[in-house]
Amino acid sequence: MSAAVELLIRNATVVTMNAAREVLLDADVLLDGDRIASVGPHSKARRARATRVIDGRGLVVLPGLIHSHLHACQTLCRNHADGLELLDWLRERIWPFEASHDAASMRASADLTFLELISSGATACLDMGSVHHYDSVFESARDAGLRLVGGKCMMDAGQGVPAGLRESTEASLQASRALIERWHGAENGRLRYAFAPRFVLSCSEGLMRKVAALAKELDVRIHTHASENSTECDLVREKTGLDNVAYFASLELLGPRTTLAHCVWLTAEEQRLLRETRTCVCHCPSANFKLASGVAKIPELVKQGVTVGLGADGAPCNNTLDIFHELRQAALIHLPRVGPTGFSAMQALELATVNGAKALGLHDVGSIEVGKKADLTVVDLSAPHLTPVSNDPVATVVYAAQSRDVRHVIVDGHLVLRDRQPLTMDAAQVRREAHRHAARLLSQLD
Ligand SMILES: [Zn+2]
């Protein structure tokens, strides 16, 4: 990767997502190394400092877009697990698929994932791996230049778990700790660890309790699934005697350091628990539709003050990892219930920026402000489907923009996509390797 330099984007529309949610017209953003050095009206002095200049006319600069729930390990199973509900989808397709990975296929899956993310305008993600080979995912993010908070999946219990994924409680904790030692805070803080117990049905109570204690002790994030599917919720009640989120509360697993994917089926009491413990939620609208899980009550959660991020979940349940697709879905699907002004384009964008940052446990990304990390997604508004441009660039981006409108992507001060071309990865090579490894993995499924 090239060394970070003083880079200036000039004369652009800048959607800052600062506390006042300011949108600046004809403004400059100056980057100094990995940080944002200035934002605002252009000045000759600042321009003189920049060693590299991007003409921002016709472009909208957004904070780097953030996926708060993803499975890079599943991407090679895209288009091969359709027409199933969650538990059948896991037992019949996803778990056997994940169990057949080796380190090289995991690397190919992560490379394909991060190429797709960068090309579609995402700069960061919260990722849950499979049980093994998570070093390959970190290595891929290290080389791709993406910001990754991730961890190996933890599975020490459950029905239908293949032998290749079943691990002992102790082995699961040890492997997680070893990954923390190797990767947490690496690459200038761009790579961070998150404990990833899969969900209640594949984790013993002992494992969940130890994760809660260790996360607190090591100040590491917890990333798990909760209340995605109604059958899952019934089985959790059968297993624990409690509703899913209430069970997590009983294990002291909730808190601002925890992100729960989905939360489609919540009782009023569980909503209260999320609010009071400041637990983060990740909304995955496409995955919830495709697995026929239901519609999470996101506007209601947001109204109560719960922090909600946005994610694509795994490629086999979406089937795309396009954050613009999720933005549009999140902005539209709740409106029949809450009315046309019940959830705004700005609120949808908050999921993938300021709130996404919180869901990843990151305090220095998610908005364009002086001193924050230089993670930016730059969108070109010149395509026919964006014409004529309105005076509300946020609405234009959320309702009408597509990932193909992404022109440049910057992570930690480094350009990783320039003029739609990935700079850190050889796209043809990534696709070739993806095909090669997918052929082996999928042949073992059929
Ligand atoms: Zn998931």
mmCIF file of C-alpha atoms in Angstrom, residues 136-436:
data_model
loop_
_atom_site.group_PDB
_atom_site.id
_atom_site.type_symbol
_atom_site.label_atom_id
_atom_site.label_comp_id
_atom_site.label_asym_id
_atom_site.label_seq_id
_atom_site.Cartn_x
_atom_site.Cartn_y
_atom_site.Cartn_z
ATOM 1 C CA SER A 136 -6.745 -15.712 6.880
ATOM 2 C CA VAL A 137 -9.509 -13.109 7.277
ATOM 3 C CA PHE A 138 -7.259 -10.719 9.199
ATOM 4 C CA GLU A 139 -4.463 -11.243 6.645
ATOM 5 C CA SER A 140 -6.885 -10.415 3.849
ATOM 6 C CA ALA A 141 -8.135 -7.220 5.555
ATOM 7 C CA ARG A 142 -4.545 -6.230 6.344
ATOM 8 C CA ASP A 143 -3.611 -6.457 2.662
ATOM 9 C CA ALA A 144 -6.897 -5.049 1.279
ATOM 10 C CA GLY A 145 -6.609 -1.974 3.496
ATOM 11 C CA LEU A 146 -10.111 -2.413 4.961
ATOM 12 C CA ARG A 147 -10.963 -1.562 8.575
ATOM 13 C CA LEU A 148 -11.984 -4.834 10.249
ATOM 14 C CA VAL A 149 -13.399 -5.641 13.643
ATOM 15 C CA GLY A 150 -13.779 -9.409 13.602
ATOM 16 C CA GLY A 151 -13.367 -12.702 15.305
ATOM 17 C CA LYS A 152 -13.594 -16.443 14.988
ATOM 18 C CA CYS A 153 -17.002 -17.974 15.499
ATOM 19 C CA MET A 154 -17.434 -19.831 18.806
ATOM 20 C CA MET A 155 -19.515 -23.060 18.808
ATOM 21 C CA ASP A 156 -19.282 -25.551 21.672
ATOM 22 C CA ALA A 157 -22.857 -26.915 21.641
ATOM 23 C CA GLY A 158 -25.962 -27.399 19.535
ATOM 24 C CA GLN A 159 -27.838 -29.757 17.231
ATOM 25 C CA GLY A 160 -26.671 -30.371 13.701
ATOM 26 C CA VAL A 161 -23.228 -28.826 14.178
ATOM 27 C CA PRO A 162 -20.756 -30.773 12.006
ATOM 28 C CA ALA A 163 -17.711 -32.286 13.678
ATOM 29 C CA GLY A 164 -15.468 -29.852 11.804
ATOM 30 C CA LEU A 165 -17.048 -26.898 13.610
ATOM 31 C CA ARG A 166 -17.677 -28.350 17.081
ATOM 32 C CA GLU A 167 -15.056 -27.257 19.593
ATOM 33 C CA SER A 168 -14.603 -27.509 23.338
ATOM 34 C CA THR A 169 -15.313 -24.462 25.477
ATOM 35 C CA GLU A 170 -11.663 -24.217 26.468
ATOM 36 C CA ALA A 171 -10.344 -24.598 22.898
ATOM 37 C CA SER A 172 -12.751 -21.911 21.699
ATOM 38 C CA LEU A 173 -11.580 -19.453 24.346
ATOM 39 C CA GLN A 174 -7.919 -20.258 23.791
ATOM 40 C CA ALA A 175 -8.149 -19.810 20.025
ATOM 41 C CA SER A 176 -9.928 -16.478 20.523
ATOM 42 C CA ARG A 177 -7.276 -15.267 22.967
ATOM 43 C CA ALA A 178 -4.486 -16.256 20.589
ATOM 44 C CA LEU A 179 -6.132 -14.249 17.803
ATOM 45 C CA ILE A 180 -6.469 -11.254 20.131
ATOM 46 C CA GLU A 181 -2.745 -11.413 20.852
ATOM 47 C CA ARG A 182 -1.871 -11.597 17.173
ATOM 48 C CA TRP A 183 -4.302 -9.074 15.716
ATOM 49 C CA HIS A 184 -6.083 -6.778 18.186
ATOM 50 C CA GLY A 185 -4.917 -3.240 17.412
ATOM 51 C CA ALA A 186 -2.689 -4.258 14.492
ATOM 52 C CA GLU A 187 -2.071 -2.107 11.399
ATOM 53 C CA ASN A 188 -2.291 1.260 13.136
ATOM 54 C CA GLY A 189 -5.438 0.101 14.975
ATOM 55 C CA ARG A 190 -7.223 -0.742 11.715
ATOM 56 C CA LEU A 191 -7.693 -4.385 12.768
ATOM 57 C CA ARG A 192 -9.475 -5.174 16.024
ATOM 58 C CA TYR A 193 -10.865 -8.285 17.624
ATOM 59 C CA ALA A 194 -14.468 -9.088 18.599
ATOM 60 C CA PHE A 195 -15.543 -12.261 20.409
ATOM 61 C CA ALA A 196 -18.090 -14.020 18.206
ATOM 62 C CA PRO A 197 -20.181 -16.640 20.012
ATOM 63 C CA ARG A 198 -22.484 -17.645 17.137
ATOM 64 C CA PHE A 199 -25.875 -17.674 18.882
ATOM 65 C CA VAL A 200 -27.553 -19.179 21.918
ATOM 66 C CA LEU A 201 -28.349 -22.468 20.174
ATOM 67 C CA SER A 202 -24.693 -23.265 19.407
ATOM 68 C CA CYS A 203 -23.044 -22.001 22.591
ATOM 69 C CA SER A 204 -23.067 -23.428 26.104
ATOM 70 C CA GLU A 205 -24.008 -21.178 28.982
ATOM 71 C CA GLY A 206 -20.477 -21.617 30.345
ATOM 72 C CA LEU A 207 -18.968 -20.304 27.111
ATOM 73 C CA MET A 208 -21.290 -17.291 27.023
ATOM 74 C CA ARG A 209 -20.484 -16.428 30.655
ATOM 75 C CA LYS A 210 -16.731 -16.693 30.037
ATOM 76 C CA VAL A 211 -16.991 -14.518 26.934
ATOM 77 C CA ALA A 212 -18.882 -11.871 28.930
ATOM 78 C CA ALA A 213 -16.176 -11.859 31.629
ATOM 79 C CA LEU A 214 -13.229 -11.919 29.207
ATOM 80 C CA ALA A 215 -14.666 -9.158 27.018
ATOM 81 C CA LYS A 216 -14.899 -6.963 30.093
ATOM 82 C CA GLU A 217 -11.421 -7.886 31.307
ATOM 83 C CA LEU A 218 -9.741 -7.344 27.923
ATOM 84 C CA ASP A 219 -12.037 -4.508 26.736
ATOM 85 C CA VAL A 220 -12.868 -6.441 23.569
ATOM 86 C CA ARG A 221 -16.168 -6.353 21.724
ATOM 87 C CA ILE A 222 -18.829 -9.093 21.678
ATOM 88 C CA HIS A 223 -20.605 -9.786 18.390
ATOM 89 C CA THR A 224 -23.404 -12.345 18.248
ATOM 90 C CA HIS A 225 -26.832 -13.062 16.740
ATOM 91 C CA ALA A 226 -30.110 -12.681 18.603
ATOM 92 C CA SER A 227 -33.799 -13.225 17.885
ATOM 93 C CA GLU A 228 -33.489 -13.495 14.130
ATOM 94 C CA ASN A 229 -36.142 -16.153 13.552
ATOM 95 C CA SER A 230 -39.264 -17.056 15.541
ATOM 96 C CA THR A 231 -38.435 -20.795 15.691
ATOM 97 C CA GLU A 232 -34.970 -19.890 16.989
ATOM 98 C CA CYS A 233 -36.635 -17.771 19.704
ATOM 99 C CA ASP A 234 -38.902 -20.706 20.687
ATOM 100 C CA LEU A 235 -35.882 -23.011 20.965
ATOM 101 C CA VAL A 236 -33.967 -20.450 23.029
ATOM 102 C CA ARG A 237 -36.900 -20.238 25.445
ATOM 103 C CA GLU A 238 -37.023 -24.062 25.574
ATOM 104 C CA LYS A 239 -33.279 -24.247 26.282
ATOM 105 C CA THR A 240 -32.940 -21.392 28.774
ATOM 106 C CA GLY A 241 -36.427 -20.608 30.068
ATOM 107 C CA LEU A 242 -35.917 -17.011 28.984
ATOM 108 C CA ASP A 243 -36.349 -14.804 25.942
ATOM 109 C CA ASN A 244 -33.103 -14.431 23.985
ATOM 110 C CA VAL A 245 -32.105 -10.901 25.032
ATOM 111 C CA ALA A 246 -33.318 -11.517 28.596
ATOM 112 C CA TYR A 247 -31.070 -14.612 28.675
ATOM 113 C CA PHE A 248 -28.106 -12.484 27.573
ATOM 114 C CA ALA A 249 -28.966 -10.008 30.333
ATOM 115 C CA SER A 250 -28.912 -12.844 32.881
ATOM 116 C CA LEU A 251 -25.382 -13.740 31.708
ATOM 117 C CA GLU A 252 -24.238 -10.082 31.896
ATOM 118 C CA LEU A 253 -23.532 -10.206 28.193
ATOM 119 C CA LEU A 254 -25.352 -6.986 27.325
ATOM 120 C CA GLY A 255 -23.763 -3.522 27.328
ATOM 121 C CA PRO A 256 -22.298 -0.876 25.022
ATOM 122 C CA ARG A 257 -19.477 -3.284 24.142
ATOM 123 C CA THR A 258 -21.964 -5.801 22.624
ATOM 124 C CA THR A 259 -23.527 -5.843 19.141
ATOM 125 C CA LEU A 260 -26.489 -8.139 18.479
ATOM 126 C CA ALA A 261 -27.319 -8.878 14.848
ATOM 127 C CA HIS A 262 -31.001 -8.901 13.788
ATOM 128 C CA CYS A 263 -33.230 -8.525 16.888
ATOM 129 C CA VAL A 264 -36.317 -9.108 14.734
ATOM 130 C CA TRP A 265 -38.395 -10.721 17.496
ATOM 131 C CA LEU A 266 -38.195 -8.691 20.689
ATOM 132 C CA THR A 267 -40.578 -8.294 23.588
ATOM 133 C CA ALA A 268 -41.151 -4.845 25.072
ATOM 134 C CA GLU A 269 -39.062 -5.980 28.053
ATOM 135 C CA GLU A 270 -36.174 -6.941 25.745
ATOM 136 C CA GLN A 271 -36.357 -3.555 24.013
ATOM 137 C CA ARG A 272 -36.088 -1.965 27.450
ATOM 138 C CA LEU A 273 -33.054 -4.126 28.276
ATOM 139 C CA LEU A 274 -31.291 -3.076 25.069
ATOM 140 C CA ARG A 275 -32.004 0.584 25.774
ATOM 141 C CA GLU A 276 -30.962 0.515 29.419
ATOM 142 C CA THR A 277 -27.778 -1.462 28.854
ATOM 143 C CA ARG A 278 -26.875 0.605 25.737
ATOM 144 C CA THR A 279 -26.410 -2.610 23.752
ATOM 145 C CA CYS A 280 -25.972 -2.088 19.980
ATOM 146 C CA VAL A 281 -28.161 -3.791 17.388
ATOM 147 C CA CYS A 282 -27.380 -4.479 13.726
ATOM 148 C CA HIS A 283 -30.211 -4.263 11.215
ATOM 149 C CA CYS A 284 -29.874 -6.647 8.241
ATOM 150 C CA PRO A 285 -32.975 -5.944 6.156
ATOM 151 C CA SER A 286 -32.163 -8.016 3.046
ATOM 152 C CA ALA A 287 -31.132 -11.091 5.023
ATOM 153 C CA ASN A 288 -34.257 -10.839 7.185
ATOM 154 C CA PHE A 289 -36.369 -10.765 4.017
ATOM 155 C CA LYS A 290 -34.555 -13.521 2.153
ATOM 156 C CA LEU A 291 -34.584 -16.016 5.044
ATOM 157 C CA ALA A 292 -38.244 -15.047 5.634
ATOM 158 C CA SER A 293 -37.350 -14.080 9.200
ATOM 159 C CA GLY A 294 -39.456 -10.942 9.556
ATOM 160 C CA VAL A 295 -39.036 -7.194 9.849
ATOM 161 C CA ALA A 296 -37.148 -5.786 12.838
ATOM 162 C CA LYS A 297 -38.836 -2.793 14.466
ATOM 163 C CA ILE A 298 -35.894 -0.514 13.788
ATOM 164 C CA PRO A 299 -37.621 2.909 13.801
ATOM 165 C CA GLU A 300 -39.104 2.045 17.194
ATOM 166 C CA LEU A 301 -35.695 0.965 18.568
ATOM 167 C CA VAL A 302 -34.015 4.098 17.189
ATOM 168 C CA LYS A 303 -36.757 6.269 18.685
ATOM 169 C CA GLN A 304 -36.058 4.731 22.078
ATOM 170 C CA GLY A 305 -32.382 5.615 21.742
ATOM 171 C CA VAL A 306 -30.975 2.168 20.907
ATOM 172 C CA THR A 307 -27.851 2.355 18.717
ATOM 173 C CA VAL A 308 -28.534 0.491 15.470
ATOM 174 C CA GLY A 309 -26.013 -0.287 12.718
ATOM 175 C CA LEU A 310 -26.595 -1.749 9.250
ATOM 176 C CA GLY A 311 -25.210 -4.908 7.664
ATOM 177 C CA ALA A 312 -25.553 -7.303 4.762
ATOM 178 C CA ASP A 313 -25.020 -10.468 6.868
ATOM 179 C CA GLY A 314 -23.623 -13.378 4.817
ATOM 180 C CA ALA A 315 -23.583 -13.493 1.016
ATOM 181 C CA PRO A 316 -25.653 -16.736 0.967
ATOM 182 C CA CYS A 317 -28.597 -14.992 2.676
ATOM 183 C CA ASN A 318 -28.665 -11.683 0.821
ATOM 184 C CA ASN A 319 -27.091 -12.408 -1.851
ATOM 185 C CA THR A 320 -25.095 -9.231 -2.243
ATOM 186 C CA LEU A 321 -22.857 -7.346 0.182
ATOM 187 C CA ASP A 322 -23.771 -3.967 -1.287
ATOM 188 C CA ILE A 323 -24.181 -1.378 1.503
ATOM 189 C CA PHE A 324 -26.133 0.957 -0.815
ATOM 190 C CA HIS A 325 -28.667 -1.803 -1.314
ATOM 191 C CA GLU A 326 -29.049 -2.159 2.471
ATOM 192 C CA LEU A 327 -29.337 1.613 2.903
ATOM 193 C CA ARG A 328 -32.227 1.774 0.462
ATOM 194 C CA GLN A 329 -33.921 -1.266 2.004
ATOM 195 C CA ALA A 330 -33.569 0.141 5.524
ATOM 196 C CA ALA A 331 -34.998 3.468 4.384
ATOM 197 C CA LEU A 332 -38.031 1.927 2.658
ATOM 198 C CA ILE A 333 -39.230 -1.274 4.290
ATOM 199 C CA HIS A 334 -40.467 0.257 7.551
ATOM 200 C CA LEU A 335 -42.529 3.022 5.960
ATOM 201 C CA PRO A 336 -45.738 1.012 5.415
ATOM 202 C CA ARG A 337 -45.801 0.524 9.209
ATOM 203 C CA VAL A 338 -44.533 3.906 10.456
ATOM 204 C CA GLY A 339 -45.698 6.212 7.652
ATOM 205 C CA PRO A 340 -43.762 8.079 4.934
ATOM 206 C CA THR A 341 -41.983 10.368 7.398
ATOM 207 C CA GLY A 342 -41.541 7.763 10.151
ATOM 208 C CA PHE A 343 -37.954 6.879 9.203
ATOM 209 C CA SER A 344 -35.951 9.389 7.168
ATOM 210 C CA ALA A 345 -33.123 9.014 4.674
ATOM 211 C CA MET A 346 -30.874 10.711 7.235
ATOM 212 C CA GLN A 347 -31.823 8.127 9.861
ATOM 213 C CA ALA A 348 -31.012 5.346 7.386
ATOM 214 C CA LEU A 349 -27.605 6.925 6.670
ATOM 215 C CA GLU A 350 -26.929 7.182 10.411
ATOM 216 C CA LEU A 351 -27.133 3.375 10.613
ATOM 217 C CA ALA A 352 -24.227 3.002 8.188
ATOM 218 C CA THR A 353 -22.096 5.862 9.561
ATOM 219 C CA VAL A 354 -22.215 7.325 13.088
ATOM 220 C CA ASN A 355 -24.198 4.444 14.577
ATOM 221 C CA GLY A 356 -22.275 1.831 12.632
ATOM 222 C CA ALA A 357 -19.089 3.203 14.182
ATOM 223 C CA LYS A 358 -20.555 2.691 17.657
ATOM 224 C CA ALA A 359 -21.690 -0.826 16.727
ATOM 225 C CA LEU A 360 -18.035 -1.576 15.873
ATOM 226 C CA GLY A 361 -16.861 0.061 19.107
ATOM 227 C CA LEU A 362 -14.947 2.736 17.183
ATOM 228 C CA HIS A 363 -15.024 6.335 18.355
ATOM 229 C CA ASP A 364 -12.947 7.922 15.633
ATOM 230 C CA VAL A 365 -14.807 6.940 12.449
ATOM 231 C CA GLY A 366 -18.373 7.449 11.204
ATOM 232 C CA SER A 367 -18.305 11.210 10.619
ATOM 233 C CA ILE A 368 -16.204 13.765 8.758
ATOM 234 C CA GLU A 369 -14.738 15.939 11.505
ATOM 235 C CA VAL A 370 -11.280 17.268 12.279
ATOM 236 C CA GLY A 371 -9.213 14.677 14.136
ATOM 237 C CA LYS A 372 -11.289 11.689 13.058
ATOM 238 C CA LYS A 373 -9.810 8.847 11.032
ATOM 239 C CA ALA A 374 -9.602 9.496 7.299
ATOM 240 C CA ASP A 375 -12.196 6.936 6.146
ATOM 241 C CA LEU A 376 -14.238 8.361 3.261
ATOM 242 C CA THR A 377 -16.607 7.125 0.564
ATOM 243 C CA VAL A 378 -16.784 9.458 -2.428
ATOM 244 C CA VAL A 379 -19.847 9.164 -4.665
ATOM 245 C CA ASP A 380 -20.266 10.539 -8.190
ATOM 246 C CA LEU A 381 -23.727 12.041 -8.768
ATOM 247 C CA SER A 382 -23.503 12.393 -12.537
ATOM 248 C CA ALA A 383 -25.265 9.182 -13.666
ATOM 249 C CA PRO A 384 -28.677 9.337 -15.379
ATOM 250 C CA HIS A 385 -30.423 7.569 -12.460
ATOM 251 C CA LEU A 386 -29.326 10.414 -10.137
ATOM 252 C CA THR A 387 -30.400 13.226 -12.431
ATOM 253 C CA PRO A 388 -31.629 15.849 -11.648
ATOM 254 C CA VAL A 389 -29.802 16.094 -8.327
ATOM 255 C CA SER A 390 -32.013 17.394 -5.522
ATOM 256 C CA ASN A 391 -30.992 19.902 -2.899
ATOM 257 C CA ASP A 392 -30.917 17.060 -0.371
ATOM 258 C CA PRO A 393 -27.812 14.991 -1.149
ATOM 259 C CA VAL A 394 -28.561 12.588 1.721
ATOM 260 C CA ALA A 395 -31.924 11.642 0.216
ATOM 261 C CA THR A 396 -30.292 11.354 -3.225
ATOM 262 C CA VAL A 397 -27.606 9.017 -1.879
ATOM 263 C CA VAL A 398 -29.995 6.845 0.171
ATOM 264 C CA TYR A 399 -32.907 6.555 -2.260
ATOM 265 C CA ALA A 400 -31.216 6.737 -5.656
ATOM 266 C CA ALA A 401 -27.458 6.138 -5.529
ATOM 267 C CA GLN A 402 -26.018 2.715 -6.232
ATOM 268 C CA SER A 403 -22.693 1.153 -5.479
ATOM 269 C CA ARG A 404 -21.600 1.685 -9.089
ATOM 270 C CA ASP A 405 -21.664 5.419 -8.336
ATOM 271 C CA VAL A 406 -18.816 5.015 -5.835
ATOM 272 C CA ARG A 407 -15.803 6.757 -7.341
ATOM 273 C CA HIS A 408 -13.138 6.757 -4.614
ATOM 274 C CA VAL A 409 -12.718 5.016 -1.264
ATOM 275 C CA ILE A 410 -10.207 6.046 1.394
ATOM 276 C CA VAL A 411 -9.419 4.030 4.532
ATOM 277 C CA ASP A 412 -7.018 5.230 7.229
ATOM 278 C CA GLY A 413 -5.791 7.925 4.835
ATOM 279 C CA HIS A 414 -5.035 5.482 2.012
ATOM 280 C CA LEU A 415 -6.848 5.460 -1.292
ATOM 281 C CA VAL A 416 -8.018 1.864 -1.752
ATOM 282 C CA LEU A 417 -10.355 2.610 -4.701
ATOM 283 C CA ARG A 418 -9.521 5.350 -7.195
ATOM 284 C CA ASP A 419 -11.733 6.150 -10.169
ATOM 285 C CA ARG A 420 -13.594 2.885 -9.473
ATOM 286 C CA GLN A 421 -10.371 0.843 -9.670
ATOM 287 C CA PRO A 422 -9.274 -1.156 -6.610
ATOM 288 C CA LEU A 423 -5.677 -0.246 -5.771
ATOM 289 C CA THR A 424 -4.870 -2.881 -3.159
ATOM 290 C CA MET A 425 -6.191 -5.979 -4.899
ATOM 291 C CA ASP A 426 -5.980 -7.584 -8.335
ATOM 292 C CA ALA A 427 -9.689 -8.034 -9.060
ATOM 293 C CA ALA A 428 -9.186 -10.624 -11.805
ATOM 294 C CA GLN A 429 -6.913 -12.696 -9.595
ATOM 295 C CA VAL A 430 -9.362 -12.501 -6.662
ATOM 296 C CA ARG A 431 -12.205 -13.727 -8.876
ATOM 297 C CA ARG A 432 -10.077 -16.533 -10.301
ATOM 298 C CA GLU A 433 -9.120 -17.769 -6.831
ATOM 299 C CA ALA A 434 -12.733 -17.430 -5.655
ATOM 300 C CA HIS A 435 -13.957 -19.643 -8.512
ATOM 301 C CA ARG A 436 -11.229 -22.201 -7.903
#
